[in-house]
Amino acid sequence: MNLLKKYNIKTPKSKTFKISEKLSFDTFPCVLKINKNIHKSDVGGVITSINSNEELNRAKEIILENLKKHNIKINEDDKFLIQEEVKGIELFIGGVFDNVFEEVLVFGKGGVLVEIEKDITYIDVNSDKEEIKKAIALTKISKIFPEFRGKKYDLDLVVKEIQKFQNLFKNEDIKEFDINPLIYTEKGLVAVDVRIKENKPPKKEFIKKTHSLFNNKKVAILGATDKKDKVGYAIAKNAMTSKAEIFFVNPKLSTLFGKKVYKLDELLEVDTAVIAIPPKFVLESIEYLAKKGCKNFIIISAGFKESGNIEKEEKIKKLAKEYNLNIVGPNCLGIYNSKLDLNLTFAKSPIKKGSLALISQSGAVLTALMDKAALKVGFSHIISMGNMADFNFANALQELNNQPSCKEISIYIEGLQYGKAYLKAIRNSSKPIFIYKAGRSEEAKKAAFSHTGNLAGNYEMIITLSKIAGAHIKDSIETLIFAPKYKNVKEVVIVTNAGGPGTILTDLVTKHKKLKKLDKEILEKLNQVLPSTWSKNNPVDIIGDATSTRYKAALDILAPISELIFVIVTPQFMTDEENIAKVLKKYKNVIPIFLGEYSFSGIDLEYFSSLEEAVKIL
Amino acid sequence: MNLLKKYNIKTPKSKTFKISEKLSFDTFPCVLKINKNIHKSDVGGVITSINSNEELNRAKEIILENLKKHNIKINEDDKFLIQEEVKGIELFIGGVFDNVFEEVLVFGKGGVLVEIEKDITYIDVNSDKEEIKKAIALTKISKIFPEFRGKKYDLDLVVKEIQKFQNLFKNEDIKEFDINPLIYTEKGLVAVDVRIKENKPPKKEFIKKTHSLFNNKKVAILGATDKKDKVGYAIAKNAMTSKAEIFFVNPKLSTLFGKKVYKLDELLEVDTAVIAIPPKFVLESIEYLAKKGCKNFIIISAGFKESGNIEKEEKIKKLAKEYNLNIVGPNCLGIYNSKLDLNLTFAKSPIKKGSLALISQSGAVLTALMDKAALKVGFSHIISMGNMADFNFANALQELNNQPSCKEISIYIEGLQYGKAYLKAIRNSSKPIFIYKAGRSEEAKKAAFSHTGNLAGNYEMIITLSKIAGAHIKDSIETLIFAPKYKNVKEVVIVTNAGGPGTILTDLVTKHKKLKKLDKEILEKLNQVLPSTWSKNNPVDIIGDATSTRYKAALDILAPISELIFVIVTPQFMTDEENIAKVLKKYKNVIPIFLGEYSFSGIDLEYFSSLEEAVKIL
């Protein structure tokens, strides 16, 4: 309680008495409780609304009788606690020391049903006022602000009170605490029942990188080979067309693709090394090159933590710290740097240059996304994170924030480390960040654990804290590559030849964006080209007998005033799908959805065939 | 309160007093309340935990002072209410008379925050014990059963109490009521605060059909034509290959497809008539044929409620009642009856014979699904519901329950009528029913309203009551055609060459089905054909360097013991996708997912390219 006072956290006026003492108090109404580690209220151990000292002593007798009935023994150490009765809506605040995020507050609705209701949110102890407000808004209980049942509830007051708990948890040697109820009063929050566990666990040291990972003028590829079934072959081949200077390294080879192949000790200074050699040679090679000034390492080789070799992986971390290196991986797919057209991955699909930086903890998800993106979505940078022995998400976000060619960042996450640095990097990012986090269900967590050797982490906490810090949380991996393109779209138009699918798409779209309200002038124009039964609204239902002519007429009016138009085509009786496809091709801001299969085999246009797939671009 | 007593619903012992009277009561603790229509507890109008008559009169003074402070005037009609204090978890029960479902109970957590928490479920007044239990299980507060914080909570007791409220609401002239709190005690639920509104609105009469819609031996097609741009042409053409006797009717034509075309008055008795003629002739044609004994009408013609002609639509309803008819539509796509190979729709895609009955309120969703299903999914019956002037979902479900060739039923719903009959039909169905309901968001409801002229109805209520009555609620339209095939699958196996996508798919699959636990023997067998780093678990991660040989080895072990296997292929360095496709083709219970695009252009196999699309079959 002294700790709470230090941070100016209100507690009810209270007094404790020995079991035998006569009770007296000076603030009414008050509450009498037996001070014993039991569910007091469930055994008649609490009496509320006591209005006088006479009642107080009568209440004491009743409690003692109740305890006797429940066979609860009273001994000399037990005490009675009298507390000023504080009435109001019951909130909850707690603190947990999370493996990943360290000190995190849990805030929400309080009361005895807290475990059942789980109306809670997470708040980082470093969150500012705005973040705290965003966090509170995620709870149902936040609907009491600014007024509920005729009574005012002051959000700013609650935010200020939460800041006290942030300071308490940040500065004191507390491992966890919970306060339930934390009662809302006009003068602030009053902590009624307080439980504190001391002894904060040690924190992991996060090391900020001082060299850019994307300084790749001179690149050594260790393990470059002419054997086509080796990843060293694919990387060498992918790297060949780069503007960077590439040095192949392989003791058993003299030339590759017409270029000299070096032995490691022949190599002059390089800034970047890709390591695709047997795991037993990895550590010594890194140390050798680090001593010669190489700063960036991408370890493709597997055989570390994921195979149970935890010590070997620890040594990578040590090397990075000792020589001040960026070490990506091990067990990764490589990196891509658009500035130098430098593809240091062994992916098979081509990479188009663009503005999206893609970071992935799964090499397979990365190849799948690169394969889906090929020739369609352009990348500025790609980082396959692998086991993250050294270079982690926070490092990657800091790095990309300094890369002007990167305009958006997408991240596929399985498990996190260094949560505090990660949140800080999200907060500081000048670029929008899109996140997909795998491993929501218990079963999925088990699956993730078996394949990465990382615990997937508390899904809800990662999602909530990332969102509050400013990231966009996405619900499919495809969204990571397609949504950045449409990030600035605010309002969407739907054109359809059928009401039902228009209704369903409305449901799906409005989870992410607004439907554009069509103004009078546009409605008038549409009236002139559409049949009288058209919907007179967005979704623009141009009626089942629409042919390509009507699609064109509607789109000629809508395309110039719309950011993005989803056009639904269902195979109705009059539908001339092939002509419609020709029409749709002409509009840059049209996303075609042909809802069917049999009738659409002859269509020469890229389209979505399901509504759910189409909204993945949002 | 007398009403409650009649149904044996407990209320606290209570007594009312005039403002001027001296208070006295005989059961303590008790509560004193000012009996005024205000938020009493917010203005100090309630005092709890009163233990004696002396305290009672002191409490009265305090309340009067509190009211004065809040400027609330007391007059002679106001009274004080003393109530026995009942303590326990606060529940809520209410009744609403819904437009669609008529008397429906709302049950859940009670207390002052009920509007904020919305931890409620819907219970039909006709639901039996099992349904009530299913409904309660949908609330968070249900987690108190059977025990919470060391105290027992008896679910059967609560079910019995809810049955009392079902009877109350069913039998009495009540429009709505709510009881908050309804307090759980060991002896039953005690209704503390009760509000009842009388005067039940009139109910709509549901008419059960006595003739089968699918008696279609002799079918007249009114509006059959040789003009290819008319739906009458498409229907006539689709109907031609049927085993039923088909009569084309058109006053302006003598032959069509080499068959005689009749004038309406030349027609001998038929059992079924498809109406694809201008709307002004529809009503008279139906009446003419009904008089001659025709029982089933499918009105393709539009121009009724959806165009604002509500009276005309009412007349259809009247005709159906007067002549005891089944009238499907108007404004529909038609019906299909597999027994007679009878396609009375104007859909363009072919229909495969099978066991699924598909009912759709949207013609466009129906054509889209038929197009996606063509040659893949077989149908026993199809009904395009159109405006549902007469033949409605409840009629359709009753009808299909009597059709032996129908083994599963899928329904696309926008808005409902006759909710009680609909729920009864779901309960009585011997076949599994899959439902997709459009119009969840406010925006979507608006869209649905504009296109069908039907209010989409309370989404949550429709979904909850349908689920509790026994239907399977699905979240995409495609699921309606694909999921019935896999309805009996209980456990799923995932085989993947990448952990990440395996984790994501686990998340998606476990929403619907369980992951199969692999037994020791199978794990042993897999150990012998897979590399040592495989996941040793389901998802079976066969590691990124897997080629077709390894896929085959794993599937040869897993296919014989699995109901359904999702196989994920990501484009890794060693992946021989075309050979893998050849391997996958050989297993009947494998669903292939090729996660990518660029690398998979040469694949000769139908596959899903996203995880979300793949799980639509569940």
PDB file of C-alpha atoms in Angstrom, chain A residues 17 56 98 137 222 248 276 299 381 391 402 423 442 457 463 494-495 505 522 525 531-532 538 541 546 554 558 564:
ATOM      1  CA  PHE A  17      -8.124  -4.909  14.075  1.00  0.00           C
ATOM      2  CA  LEU A  56     -19.895  -2.598  12.716  1.00  0.00           C
ATOM      3  CA  ASP A  98       5.681 -11.062 -20.203  1.00  0.00           C
ATOM      4  CA  ALA A 137     -11.359   1.796 -26.697  1.00  0.00           C
ATOM      5  CA  LEU A 222      30.155 -18.667 -49.471  1.00  0.00           C
ATOM      6  CA  PHE A 248      31.820 -16.415 -55.292  1.00  0.00           C
ATOM      7  CA  ALA A 276      25.448 -21.277 -47.632  1.00  0.00           C
ATOM      8  CA  ILE A 299      23.223 -17.301 -42.900  1.00  0.00           C
ATOM      9  CA  HIS A 381      13.535  -4.946 -49.653  1.00  0.00           C
ATOM     10  CA  PHE A 391      18.938  -9.645 -36.418  1.00  0.00           C
ATOM     11  CA  ASN A 402      16.065   4.615 -42.884  1.00  0.00           C
ATOM     12  CA  LEU A 423       6.872  -1.679 -30.161  1.00  0.00           C
ATOM     13  CA  GLU A 442      -3.943 -23.618 -29.140  1.00  0.00           C
ATOM     14  CA  GLY A 457       3.726 -16.065 -27.884  1.00  0.00           C
ATOM     15  CA  ILE A 463      -1.946  -8.329 -31.810  1.00  0.00           C
ATOM     16  CA  ILE A 494     -19.258  -1.609 -55.482  1.00  0.00           C
ATOM     17  CA  VAL A 495     -20.821  -2.187 -58.897  1.00  0.00           C
ATOM     18  CA  LEU A 505     -19.276  -7.794 -50.291  1.00  0.00           C
ATOM     19  CA  ILE A 522     -23.769  11.161 -59.692  1.00  0.00           C
ATOM     20  CA  LYS A 525     -26.157  10.666 -64.104  1.00  0.00           C
ATOM     21  CA  PRO A 531     -32.837   0.900 -65.574  1.00  0.00           C
ATOM     22  CA  SER A 532     -35.289   2.442 -63.115  1.00  0.00           C
ATOM     23  CA  ASN A 538     -23.711   2.227 -53.361  1.00  0.00           C
ATOM     24  CA  ASP A 541     -26.807  -2.750 -58.417  1.00  0.00           C
ATOM     25  CA  ALA A 546     -26.797  -5.901 -67.377  1.00  0.00           C
ATOM     26  CA  ALA A 554     -21.946   2.917 -65.077  1.00  0.00           C
ATOM     27  CA  LEU A 558     -18.128   6.127 -61.432  1.00  0.00           C
ATOM     28  CA  LEU A 564     -11.418   1.906 -55.912  1.00  0.00           C
TER      29      LEU A 564
END
